[in-house]
C-alpha cells in the first residue's frame, strides 16, 4: 500500500523543487521529508528524485507517480467534500488567499453577501500576490485562492487545481498631468517607449503583463522606479517620475492628484483573475457557496467596465 501522506510529500517536493522548501510548506523538518521520500521509494521500488543543482527533480518514475498522486489526492478531496455534505456541514471557516485589489473587488463583497445567505461560513482572508496564493492552496495553507493569470501559472487542465474565471480588466496608462500625451482620449503603448517607467517588481504577475505589453509594442521599458503598491505607482507618476500601466480596478477610489489616467489604444494589456481550489474540493459544502459568492461579486463589480 502506498501511504497517501507520502504522496503529498512527493508532490510538495515536485512543486517546490527542494526538500527544504517542501519541508517548510508542510511544517516538517527536512529530515522528516527525506525519510518519507525514502520510505515511498522503498514502497514503489523505484528512485523518484535525483539531485539537480541545488535542488531536486523527478525521475521518470517520479513523474508517473506524481501524475497519479494528483488523481488520488483530488479523489480524497472529493471524499472529504461528500462526507462534509453528508454531515450537513453548513458552518465553518474558509481561508481565502488573494491579492489586494482582488480582496477589494470581489472578496470583501462576497463576505458581505455570505453574511446574509450563509452566516455560518466564516472567511479568513490572507493578502498574497497572485502567484503566491496558488501555492498556499496547494500546500494546504489556504482553501481558496483569488489569483491572476501569469506566465508559468498552472494551466486550466492542471490536475491539482479546479479554476473558476472571475473577471478580466484592462490596464490603463497613468501619465503625469501636463505630459505631452495627457490631452488625448487614448494612448498607445508604443508612444511611451522613450519614457521612464514605474512598475511592479519582477515576480509580480502584473510585471509580466506590463513587460509583454511593451514587448508587443516593440520596445523594452526603462523601469526607473519599482513598487507593488499601485497607489505608490500613481503617486510617483504624479510627481513626474515616469509613466505606468496599472490595472483599472487598482485605481478605483484612489486620490490621484497630478496624474491623468487614459485607456490604452488597440488591444490593451489585460489582467485575468480566477478563483482556484484543490481539485475535488469545489463541491465542499463550505467552499461551494464561497465560489458562488465570488462569481456573483465579480459579475456585479465588472472591474473591466
PDB file of C-alpha atoms in Angstrom:
ATOM      1  CA  UNK A   1       0.000   0.000   0.000  1.00  0.00           C
ATOM      2  CA  UNK A   2       1.239   3.484  -0.866  1.00  0.00           C
ATOM      3  CA  UNK A   3       0.860   5.937   2.012  1.00  0.00           C
ATOM      4  CA  UNK A   4      -1.087   8.979   0.772  1.00  0.00           C
ATOM      5  CA  UNK A   5       0.770  11.222   3.217  1.00  0.00           C
ATOM      6  CA  UNK A   6       3.965  10.333   1.391  1.00  0.00           C
ATOM      7  CA  UNK A   7       2.277  11.146  -1.921  1.00  0.00           C
ATOM      8  CA  UNK A   8       1.516  14.634  -0.566  1.00  0.00           C
ATOM      9  CA  UNK A   9       5.152  14.962   0.423  1.00  0.00           C
ATOM     10  CA  UNK A  10       6.348  13.909  -3.033  1.00  0.00           C
ATOM     11  CA  UNK A  11       4.023  16.402  -4.704  1.00  0.00           C
ATOM     12  CA  UNK A  12       5.221  19.183  -2.421  1.00  0.00           C
ATOM     13  CA  UNK A  13       8.827  18.440  -3.362  1.00  0.00           C
ATOM     14  CA  UNK A  14       7.840  18.407  -7.035  1.00  0.00           C
ATOM     15  CA  UNK A  15       6.148  21.793  -6.613  1.00  0.00           C
ATOM     16  CA  UNK A  16       8.918  23.465  -4.603  1.00  0.00           C
ATOM     17  CA  UNK A  17      11.937  21.740  -6.206  1.00  0.00           C
ATOM     18  CA  UNK A  18      13.863  21.469  -2.929  1.00  0.00           C
ATOM     19  CA  UNK A  19      13.423  19.295   0.147  1.00  0.00           C
ATOM     20  CA  UNK A  20      13.963  22.285   2.424  1.00  0.00           C
ATOM     21  CA  UNK A  21      11.217  24.383   0.788  1.00  0.00           C
ATOM     22  CA  UNK A  22       8.800  21.449   0.745  1.00  0.00           C
ATOM     23  CA  UNK A  23       9.512  20.791   4.422  1.00  0.00           C
ATOM     24  CA  UNK A  24       8.737  24.422   5.286  1.00  0.00           C
ATOM     25  CA  UNK A  25       5.480  24.263   3.331  1.00  0.00           C
ATOM     26  CA  UNK A  26       4.443  21.034   5.076  1.00  0.00           C
ATOM     27  CA  UNK A  27       5.586  22.183   8.528  1.00  0.00           C
ATOM     28  CA  UNK A  28       8.015  19.274   8.698  1.00  0.00           C
ATOM     29  CA  UNK A  29      11.750  19.050   9.151  1.00  0.00           C
ATOM     30  CA  UNK A  30      13.879  18.352   6.065  1.00  0.00           C
ATOM     31  CA  UNK A  31      14.976  15.072   7.624  1.00  0.00           C
ATOM     32  CA  UNK A  32      11.327  14.027   8.078  1.00  0.00           C
ATOM     33  CA  UNK A  33      10.635  14.806   4.412  1.00  0.00           C
ATOM     34  CA  UNK A  34      13.715  12.853   3.338  1.00  0.00           C
ATOM     35  CA  UNK A  35      12.611   9.885   5.469  1.00  0.00           C
ATOM     36  CA  UNK A  36       9.125   9.938   3.939  1.00  0.00           C
ATOM     37  CA  UNK A  37      10.565  10.066   0.431  1.00  0.00           C
ATOM     38  CA  UNK A  38      12.945   7.212   1.172  1.00  0.00           C
ATOM     39  CA  UNK A  39      10.049   5.155   2.537  1.00  0.00           C
ATOM     40  CA  UNK A  40       7.978   5.940  -0.553  1.00  0.00           C
ATOM     41  CA  UNK A  41      10.802   4.879  -2.865  1.00  0.00           C
ATOM     42  CA  UNK A  42      11.003   1.636  -0.894  1.00  0.00           C
ATOM     43  CA  UNK A  43       7.224   1.145  -1.234  1.00  0.00           C
ATOM     44  CA  UNK A  44       7.190   1.599  -5.004  1.00  0.00           C
ATOM     45  CA  UNK A  45      10.598   0.078  -5.741  1.00  0.00           C
ATOM     46  CA  UNK A  46      11.860   2.996  -7.824  1.00  0.00           C
ATOM     47  CA  UNK A  47      14.057   6.047  -7.396  1.00  0.00           C
ATOM     48  CA  UNK A  48      11.758   9.044  -7.557  1.00  0.00           C
ATOM     49  CA  UNK A  49      14.122  12.024  -7.265  1.00  0.00           C
ATOM     50  CA  UNK A  50      17.618  12.969  -8.381  1.00  0.00           C
ATOM     51  CA  UNK A  51      19.719  15.973  -7.462  1.00  0.00           C
ATOM     52  CA  UNK A  52      19.596  18.876  -9.904  1.00  0.00           C
ATOM     53  CA  UNK A  53      21.982  21.671  -8.942  1.00  0.00           C
ATOM     54  CA  UNK A  54      20.903  22.933  -5.531  1.00  0.00           C
ATOM     55  CA  UNK A  55      17.507  21.295  -5.845  1.00  0.00           C
ATOM     56  CA  UNK A  56      15.972  18.050  -6.991  1.00  0.00           C
ATOM     57  CA  UNK A  57      13.940  16.883  -9.968  1.00  0.00           C
ATOM     58  CA  UNK A  58      11.651  13.963 -10.608  1.00  0.00           C
ATOM     59  CA  UNK A  59      12.836  10.833 -12.342  1.00  0.00           C
ATOM     60  CA  UNK A  60      10.598   9.257 -14.979  1.00  0.00           C
ATOM     61  CA  UNK A  61       9.137   7.034 -12.249  1.00  0.00           C
ATOM     62  CA  UNK A  62       8.613  10.114 -10.087  1.00  0.00           C
ATOM     63  CA  UNK A  63       6.740  11.891 -12.885  1.00  0.00           C
ATOM     64  CA  UNK A  64       4.443   8.892 -13.255  1.00  0.00           C
ATOM     65  CA  UNK A  65       3.747   8.729  -9.534  1.00  0.00           C
ATOM     66  CA  UNK A  66       3.102  12.471  -9.207  1.00  0.00           C
ATOM     67  CA  UNK A  67       0.582  12.303 -12.065  1.00  0.00           C
ATOM     68  CA  UNK A  68      -1.265   9.523 -10.231  1.00  0.00           C
ATOM     69  CA  UNK A  69      -0.881  11.419  -6.954  1.00  0.00           C
ATOM     70  CA  UNK A  70      -2.841  14.328  -8.410  1.00  0.00           C
ATOM     71  CA  UNK A  71      -5.718  11.990  -9.216  1.00  0.00           C
ATOM     72  CA  UNK A  72      -5.591  10.194  -5.853  1.00  0.00           C
ATOM     73  CA  UNK A  73      -5.397  13.387  -3.798  1.00  0.00           C
ATOM     74  CA  UNK A  74      -8.211  15.005  -5.805  1.00  0.00           C
ATOM     75  CA  UNK A  75     -10.375  11.960  -5.101  1.00  0.00           C
ATOM     76  CA  UNK A  76      -9.600  12.253  -1.390  1.00  0.00           C
ATOM     77  CA  UNK A  77     -10.707  15.911  -1.531  1.00  0.00           C
ATOM     78  CA  UNK A  78     -13.976  14.765  -3.128  1.00  0.00           C
ATOM     79  CA  UNK A  79     -14.442  12.137  -0.437  1.00  0.00           C
ATOM     80  CA  UNK A  80     -13.961  14.747   2.279  1.00  0.00           C
ATOM     81  CA  UNK A  81     -16.396  17.058   0.496  1.00  0.00           C
ATOM     82  CA  UNK A  82     -19.074  14.343   0.300  1.00  0.00           C
ATOM     83  CA  UNK A  83     -18.569  13.387   3.937  1.00  0.00           C
ATOM     84  CA  UNK A  84     -18.884  17.028   4.928  1.00  0.00           C
ATOM     85  CA  UNK A  85     -22.066  17.298   2.868  1.00  0.00           C
ATOM     86  CA  UNK A  86     -23.409  14.120   4.498  1.00  0.00           C
ATOM     87  CA  UNK A  87     -22.773  15.685   7.888  1.00  0.00           C
ATOM     88  CA  UNK A  88     -24.729  18.764   6.725  1.00  0.00           C
ATOM     89  CA  UNK A  89     -21.709  20.918   7.466  1.00  0.00           C
ATOM     90  CA  UNK A  90     -23.066  24.391   6.878  1.00  0.00           C
ATOM     91  CA  UNK A  91     -20.817  26.165   9.379  1.00  0.00           C
ATOM     92  CA  UNK A  92     -17.073  26.538   9.469  1.00  0.00           C
ATOM     93  CA  UNK A  93     -14.100  28.561   8.278  1.00  0.00           C
ATOM     94  CA  UNK A  94     -12.733  29.007   4.750  1.00  0.00           C
ATOM     95  CA  UNK A  95      -9.328  30.616   4.260  1.00  0.00           C
ATOM     96  CA  UNK A  96      -9.110  32.764   1.114  1.00  0.00           C
ATOM     97  CA  UNK A  97      -5.755  33.993  -0.211  1.00  0.00           C
ATOM     98  CA  UNK A  98      -5.988  36.928  -2.606  1.00  0.00           C
ATOM     99  CA  UNK A  99      -4.038  39.904  -3.924  1.00  0.00           C
ATOM    100  CA  UNK A 100      -5.053  43.308  -2.528  1.00  0.00           C
ATOM    101  CA  UNK A 101      -7.289  44.623  -5.311  1.00  0.00           C
ATOM    102  CA  UNK A 102      -8.924  41.209  -5.622  1.00  0.00           C
ATOM    103  CA  UNK A 103      -9.834  41.494  -1.939  1.00  0.00           C
ATOM    104  CA  UNK A 104     -11.422  44.888  -2.587  1.00  0.00           C
ATOM    105  CA  UNK A 105     -13.108  43.926  -5.864  1.00  0.00           C
ATOM    106  CA  UNK A 106     -14.627  40.532  -5.040  1.00  0.00           C
ATOM    107  CA  UNK A 107     -13.563  39.003  -1.716  1.00  0.00           C
ATOM    108  CA  UNK A 108     -14.930  41.708   0.585  1.00  0.00           C
ATOM    109  CA  UNK A 109     -18.259  41.981  -1.322  1.00  0.00           C
ATOM    110  CA  UNK A 110     -18.544  38.184  -1.261  1.00  0.00           C
ATOM    111  CA  UNK A 111     -18.043  38.206   2.517  1.00  0.00           C
ATOM    112  CA  UNK A 112     -20.894  40.714   2.866  1.00  0.00           C
ATOM    113  CA  UNK A 113     -23.191  38.550   0.735  1.00  0.00           C
ATOM    114  CA  UNK A 114     -22.282  35.371   2.619  1.00  0.00           C
ATOM    115  CA  UNK A 115     -23.116  37.110   5.882  1.00  0.00           C
ATOM    116  CA  UNK A 116     -26.712  37.223   4.642  1.00  0.00           C
ATOM    117  CA  UNK A 117     -27.007  33.903   2.784  1.00  0.00           C
ATOM    118  CA  UNK A 118     -24.615  31.632   4.729  1.00  0.00           C
ATOM    119  CA  UNK A 119     -23.938  33.215   8.117  1.00  0.00           C
ATOM    120  CA  UNK A 120     -22.321  30.036   9.405  1.00  0.00           C
ATOM    121  CA  UNK A 121     -19.403  30.375   6.980  1.00  0.00           C
ATOM    122  CA  UNK A 122     -16.504  32.418   8.338  1.00  0.00           C
ATOM    123  CA  UNK A 123     -13.980  33.783   5.835  1.00  0.00           C
ATOM    124  CA  UNK A 124     -10.378  34.252   6.874  1.00  0.00           C
ATOM    125  CA  UNK A 125      -8.512  36.436   4.370  1.00  0.00           C
ATOM    126  CA  UNK A 126      -4.801  36.275   3.612  1.00  0.00           C
ATOM    127  CA  UNK A 127      -3.229  39.007   1.445  1.00  0.00           C
ATOM    128  CA  UNK A 128      -0.985  37.281  -1.101  1.00  0.00           C
ATOM    129  CA  UNK A 129       0.197  38.084  -4.603  1.00  0.00           C
ATOM    130  CA  UNK A 130      -1.476  36.262  -7.463  1.00  0.00           C
ATOM    131  CA  UNK A 131       1.260  33.667  -7.831  1.00  0.00           C
ATOM    132  CA  UNK A 132       1.815  33.041  -4.101  1.00  0.00           C
ATOM    133  CA  UNK A 133      -1.865  32.368  -3.389  1.00  0.00           C
ATOM    134  CA  UNK A 134      -1.944  29.288  -5.633  1.00  0.00           C
ATOM    135  CA  UNK A 135       0.960  27.685  -3.794  1.00  0.00           C
ATOM    136  CA  UNK A 136      -0.783  28.437  -0.490  1.00  0.00           C
ATOM    137  CA  UNK A 137      -3.754  26.398  -1.720  1.00  0.00           C
ATOM    138  CA  UNK A 138      -1.595  23.544  -2.975  1.00  0.00           C
ATOM    139  CA  UNK A 139       0.336  23.464   0.306  1.00  0.00           C
ATOM    140  CA  UNK A 140      -2.895  23.417   2.320  1.00  0.00           C
ATOM    141  CA  UNK A 141      -2.339  26.856   3.888  1.00  0.00           C
ATOM    142  CA  UNK A 142      -5.469  28.235   2.188  1.00  0.00           C
ATOM    143  CA  UNK A 143      -8.696  26.661   0.954  1.00  0.00           C
ATOM    144  CA  UNK A 144      -9.251  29.016  -1.954  1.00  0.00           C
ATOM    145  CA  UNK A 145      -7.139  31.438  -3.985  1.00  0.00           C
ATOM    146  CA  UNK A 146      -8.123  34.500  -5.961  1.00  0.00           C
ATOM    147  CA  UNK A 147      -5.243  34.636  -8.411  1.00  0.00           C
ATOM    148  CA  UNK A 148      -4.023  36.323 -11.573  1.00  0.00           C
ATOM    149  CA  UNK A 149      -3.192  34.566 -14.835  1.00  0.00           C
ATOM    150  CA  UNK A 150       0.550  34.813 -15.464  1.00  0.00           C
ATOM    151  CA  UNK A 151       3.225  33.116 -17.498  1.00  0.00           C
ATOM    152  CA  UNK A 152       4.055  29.889 -15.697  1.00  0.00           C
ATOM    153  CA  UNK A 153       0.728  29.708 -13.815  1.00  0.00           C
ATOM    154  CA  UNK A 154      -0.842  26.244 -13.518  1.00  0.00           C
ATOM    155  CA  UNK A 155      -2.798  25.554 -16.700  1.00  0.00           C
ATOM    156  CA  UNK A 156      -6.564  25.219 -16.764  1.00  0.00           C
ATOM    157  CA  UNK A 157      -6.188  21.450 -17.180  1.00  0.00           C
ATOM    158  CA  UNK A 158      -3.783  21.143 -14.221  1.00  0.00           C
ATOM    159  CA  UNK A 159      -4.904  18.069 -12.271  1.00  0.00           C
ATOM    160  CA  UNK A 160      -4.070  19.651  -8.906  1.00  0.00           C
ATOM    161  CA  UNK A 161      -6.491  22.571  -9.130  1.00  0.00           C
ATOM    162  CA  UNK A 162     -10.009  23.485 -10.212  1.00  0.00           C
ATOM    163  CA  UNK A 163     -10.315  27.011 -11.588  1.00  0.00           C
ATOM    164  CA  UNK A 164     -13.298  29.363 -11.899  1.00  0.00           C
ATOM    165  CA  UNK A 165     -12.921  32.508 -14.081  1.00  0.00           C
ATOM    166  CA  UNK A 166     -13.963  35.681 -12.228  1.00  0.00           C
ATOM    167  CA  UNK A 167     -13.182  38.748 -14.329  1.00  0.00           C
ATOM    168  CA  UNK A 168     -10.799  40.357 -16.775  1.00  0.00           C
ATOM    169  CA  UNK A 169      -9.771  44.002 -16.634  1.00  0.00           C
ATOM    170  CA  UNK A 170      -7.631  46.199 -18.860  1.00  0.00           C
ATOM    171  CA  UNK A 171      -4.546  48.103 -17.801  1.00  0.00           C
ATOM    172  CA  UNK A 172      -4.812  51.874 -18.142  1.00  0.00           C
ATOM    173  CA  UNK A 173      -1.944  54.281 -18.771  1.00  0.00           C
ATOM    174  CA  UNK A 174      -1.052  56.608 -15.887  1.00  0.00           C
ATOM    175  CA  UNK A 175       0.706  59.788 -17.028  1.00  0.00           C
ATOM    176  CA  UNK A 176       1.872  62.902 -15.186  1.00  0.00           C
ATOM    177  CA  UNK A 177      -0.535  65.789 -15.642  1.00  0.00           C
ATOM    178  CA  UNK A 178       0.934  68.028 -18.322  1.00  0.00           C
ATOM    179  CA  UNK A 179       2.524  65.091 -20.179  1.00  0.00           C
ATOM    180  CA  UNK A 180       2.623  65.600 -23.964  1.00  0.00           C
ATOM    181  CA  UNK A 181       0.013  62.815 -24.428  1.00  0.00           C
ATOM    182  CA  UNK A 182      -2.212  63.682 -21.465  1.00  0.00           C
ATOM    183  CA  UNK A 183      -4.793  65.580 -23.529  1.00  0.00           C
ATOM    184  CA  UNK A 184      -5.679  62.632 -25.762  1.00  0.00           C
ATOM    185  CA  UNK A 185      -8.608  60.256 -25.374  1.00  0.00           C
ATOM    186  CA  UNK A 186      -6.362  57.192 -25.535  1.00  0.00           C
ATOM    187  CA  UNK A 187      -2.653  56.486 -25.536  1.00  0.00           C
ATOM    188  CA  UNK A 188      -0.582  53.972 -27.470  1.00  0.00           C
ATOM    189  CA  UNK A 189       1.962  51.961 -25.505  1.00  0.00           C
ATOM    190  CA  UNK A 190       4.423  52.409 -28.373  1.00  0.00           C
ATOM    191  CA  UNK A 191       4.281  56.190 -27.875  1.00  0.00           C
ATOM    192  CA  UNK A 192       5.702  55.692 -24.360  1.00  0.00           C
ATOM    193  CA  UNK A 193       8.808  53.813 -25.489  1.00  0.00           C
ATOM    194  CA  UNK A 194      11.250  56.592 -24.588  1.00  0.00           C
ATOM    195  CA  UNK A 195       9.716  57.424 -21.204  1.00  0.00           C
ATOM    196  CA  UNK A 196      10.995  56.401 -17.762  1.00  0.00           C
ATOM    197  CA  UNK A 197       8.659  53.755 -16.361  1.00  0.00           C
ATOM    198  CA  UNK A 198       7.263  52.904 -12.934  1.00  0.00           C
ATOM    199  CA  UNK A 199       6.247  49.298 -12.441  1.00  0.00           C
ATOM    200  CA  UNK A 200       5.850  46.277 -10.163  1.00  0.00           C
ATOM    201  CA  UNK A 201       8.822  44.154  -9.163  1.00  0.00           C
ATOM    202  CA  UNK A 202       9.764  41.067 -11.202  1.00  0.00           C
ATOM    203  CA  UNK A 203       7.819  38.103  -9.835  1.00  0.00           C
ATOM    204  CA  UNK A 204       4.630  40.107  -9.540  1.00  0.00           C
ATOM    205  CA  UNK A 205       2.228  38.803 -12.245  1.00  0.00           C
ATOM    206  CA  UNK A 206       1.457  42.395 -13.259  1.00  0.00           C
ATOM    207  CA  UNK A 207       5.144  42.948 -14.009  1.00  0.00           C
ATOM    208  CA  UNK A 208       4.955  40.267 -16.694  1.00  0.00           C
ATOM    209  CA  UNK A 209       1.793  41.794 -18.182  1.00  0.00           C
ATOM    210  CA  UNK A 210       3.469  45.201 -18.486  1.00  0.00           C
ATOM    211  CA  UNK A 211       6.669  43.716 -19.931  1.00  0.00           C
ATOM    212  CA  UNK A 212       4.689  41.761 -22.548  1.00  0.00           C
ATOM    213  CA  UNK A 213       2.637  44.833 -23.496  1.00  0.00           C
ATOM    214  CA  UNK A 214       5.842  46.776 -24.118  1.00  0.00           C
ATOM    215  CA  UNK A 215       7.382  43.829 -25.950  1.00  0.00           C
ATOM    216  CA  UNK A 216       4.390  43.644 -28.292  1.00  0.00           C
ATOM    217  CA  UNK A 217       4.766  47.417 -28.849  1.00  0.00           C
ATOM    218  CA  UNK A 218       8.354  46.842 -29.950  1.00  0.00           C
ATOM    219  CA  UNK A 219      10.462  48.010 -27.017  1.00  0.00           C
ATOM    220  CA  UNK A 220      11.805  47.111 -23.589  1.00  0.00           C
ATOM    221  CA  UNK A 221      10.734  49.669 -20.968  1.00  0.00           C
ATOM    222  CA  UNK A 222      13.325  51.566 -18.931  1.00  0.00           C
ATOM    223  CA  UNK A 223      11.960  50.854 -15.446  1.00  0.00           C
ATOM    224  CA  UNK A 224      13.293  53.588 -13.192  1.00  0.00           C
ATOM    225  CA  UNK A 225      11.092  53.103 -10.116  1.00  0.00           C
ATOM    226  CA  UNK A 226       9.542  49.906  -8.722  1.00  0.00           C
ATOM    227  CA  UNK A 227       6.640  49.294  -6.344  1.00  0.00           C
ATOM    228  CA  UNK A 228       3.999  46.591  -5.957  1.00  0.00           C
ATOM    229  CA  UNK A 229       1.624  49.169  -4.439  1.00  0.00           C
ATOM    230  CA  UNK A 230      -0.313  50.831  -7.261  1.00  0.00           C
ATOM    231  CA  UNK A 231      -1.155  53.824  -5.091  1.00  0.00           C
ATOM    232  CA  UNK A 232       2.575  54.415  -4.776  1.00  0.00           C
ATOM    233  CA  UNK A 233       2.959  53.949  -8.531  1.00  0.00           C
ATOM    234  CA  UNK A 234       0.277  56.610  -9.157  1.00  0.00           C
ATOM    235  CA  UNK A 235       1.895  58.962  -6.625  1.00  0.00           C
ATOM    236  CA  UNK A 236       5.266  58.626  -8.353  1.00  0.00           C
ATOM    237  CA  UNK A 237       3.665  59.323 -11.722  1.00  0.00           C
ATOM    238  CA  UNK A 238       2.015  62.390 -10.201  1.00  0.00           C
ATOM    239  CA  UNK A 239       5.448  63.561  -9.083  1.00  0.00           C
ATOM    240  CA  UNK A 240       6.634  63.359 -12.687  1.00  0.00           C
ATOM    241  CA  UNK A 241       8.826  60.306 -12.093  1.00  0.00           C
ATOM    242  CA  UNK A 242       7.557  58.392 -15.108  1.00  0.00           C
ATOM    243  CA  UNK A 243       4.644  56.600 -16.732  1.00  0.00           C
ATOM    244  CA  UNK A 244       2.939  53.332 -15.843  1.00  0.00           C
ATOM    245  CA  UNK A 245       0.371  50.755 -16.837  1.00  0.00           C
ATOM    246  CA  UNK A 246      -1.977  49.919 -13.958  1.00  0.00           C
ATOM    247  CA  UNK A 247      -4.952  47.530 -13.689  1.00  0.00           C
ATOM    248  CA  UNK A 248      -8.141  49.577 -13.894  1.00  0.00           C
ATOM    249  CA  UNK A 249      -9.646  48.428 -10.587  1.00  0.00           C
ATOM    250  CA  UNK A 250      -6.414  49.208  -8.711  1.00  0.00           C
ATOM    251  CA  UNK A 251      -7.085  52.945  -9.057  1.00  0.00           C
ATOM    252  CA  UNK A 252     -10.757  52.997  -8.163  1.00  0.00           C
ATOM    253  CA  UNK A 253     -11.402  55.210  -5.176  1.00  0.00           C
ATOM    254  CA  UNK A 254      -7.758  56.362  -5.066  1.00  0.00           C
ATOM    255  CA  UNK A 255      -6.952  60.058  -4.880  1.00  0.00           C
ATOM    256  CA  UNK A 256      -4.903  60.795  -7.982  1.00  0.00           C
ATOM    257  CA  UNK A 257      -3.511  64.326  -7.814  1.00  0.00           C
ATOM    258  CA  UNK A 258      -1.152  65.235 -10.585  1.00  0.00           C
ATOM    259  CA  UNK A 259      -1.940  62.341 -12.926  1.00  0.00           C
ATOM    260  CA  UNK A 260      -4.067  61.594 -15.956  1.00  0.00           C
ATOM    261  CA  UNK A 261      -5.443  58.074 -16.462  1.00  0.00           C
ATOM    262  CA  UNK A 262      -6.152  57.114 -20.074  1.00  0.00           C
ATOM    263  CA  UNK A 263      -7.370  53.920 -21.769  1.00  0.00           C
ATOM    264  CA  UNK A 264      -4.805  52.156 -23.924  1.00  0.00           C
ATOM    265  CA  UNK A 265      -5.377  52.109 -27.665  1.00  0.00           C
ATOM    266  CA  UNK A 266      -5.639  48.845 -29.559  1.00  0.00           C
ATOM    267  CA  UNK A 267      -5.693  45.618 -27.583  1.00  0.00           C
ATOM    268  CA  UNK A 268      -4.741  46.731 -24.068  1.00  0.00           C
ATOM    269  CA  UNK A 269      -2.857  44.574 -21.615  1.00  0.00           C
ATOM    270  CA  UNK A 270      -5.353  42.617 -19.539  1.00  0.00           C
ATOM    271  CA  UNK A 271      -5.320  41.104 -16.065  1.00  0.00           C
ATOM    272  CA  UNK A 272      -7.344  37.878 -15.936  1.00  0.00           C
ATOM    273  CA  UNK A 273      -8.492  36.892 -12.471  1.00  0.00           C
ATOM    274  CA  UNK A 274      -9.755  33.492 -11.374  1.00  0.00           C
ATOM    275  CA  UNK A 275     -10.564  31.529  -8.236  1.00  0.00           C
ATOM    276  CA  UNK A 276      -8.856  28.195  -7.592  1.00  0.00           C
ATOM    277  CA  UNK A 277      -9.297  25.348  -5.129  1.00  0.00           C
ATOM    278  CA  UNK A 278      -7.668  21.969  -4.797  1.00  0.00           C
ATOM    279  CA  UNK A 279      -9.257  19.681  -7.362  1.00  0.00           C
ATOM    280  CA  UNK A 280     -12.092  17.737  -5.782  1.00  0.00           C
ATOM    281  CA  UNK A 281     -12.812  20.392  -3.140  1.00  0.00           C
ATOM    282  CA  UNK A 282     -15.060  22.543  -5.344  1.00  0.00           C
ATOM    283  CA  UNK A 283     -18.173  20.709  -4.089  1.00  0.00           C
ATOM    284  CA  UNK A 284     -17.306  21.013  -0.403  1.00  0.00           C
ATOM    285  CA  UNK A 285     -20.385  22.478   1.350  1.00  0.00           C
ATOM    286  CA  UNK A 286     -18.317  25.328   2.774  1.00  0.00           C
ATOM    287  CA  UNK A 287     -16.306  26.108  -0.355  1.00  0.00           C
ATOM    288  CA  UNK A 288     -19.127  25.859  -2.907  1.00  0.00           C
ATOM    289  CA  UNK A 289     -21.072  28.872  -1.501  1.00  0.00           C
ATOM    290  CA  UNK A 290     -17.872  30.927  -1.349  1.00  0.00           C
ATOM    291  CA  UNK A 291     -17.145  30.248  -5.026  1.00  0.00           C
ATOM    292  CA  UNK A 292     -20.715  31.226  -5.891  1.00  0.00           C
ATOM    293  CA  UNK A 293     -20.434  34.446  -3.878  1.00  0.00           C
ATOM    294  CA  UNK A 294     -17.148  35.332  -5.579  1.00  0.00           C
ATOM    295  CA  UNK A 295     -18.647  34.786  -9.049  1.00  0.00           C
ATOM    296  CA  UNK A 296     -21.660  36.924  -8.141  1.00  0.00           C
ATOM    297  CA  UNK A 297     -19.444  39.678  -6.729  1.00  0.00           C
ATOM    298  CA  UNK A 298     -17.336  39.638  -9.914  1.00  0.00           C
ATOM    299  CA  UNK A 299     -20.455  39.983 -12.084  1.00  0.00           C
ATOM    300  CA  UNK A 300     -21.674  42.950 -10.035  1.00  0.00           C
ATOM    301  CA  UNK A 301     -18.305  44.692  -9.895  1.00  0.00           C
ATOM    302  CA  UNK A 302     -17.338  44.302 -13.559  1.00  0.00           C
ATOM    303  CA  UNK A 303     -13.817  45.739 -12.925  1.00  0.00           C
ATOM    304  CA  UNK A 304     -13.090  45.801 -16.643  1.00  0.00           C
ATOM    305  CA  UNK A 305     -16.001  48.117 -17.391  1.00  0.00           C
TER     306      UNK A 305
END
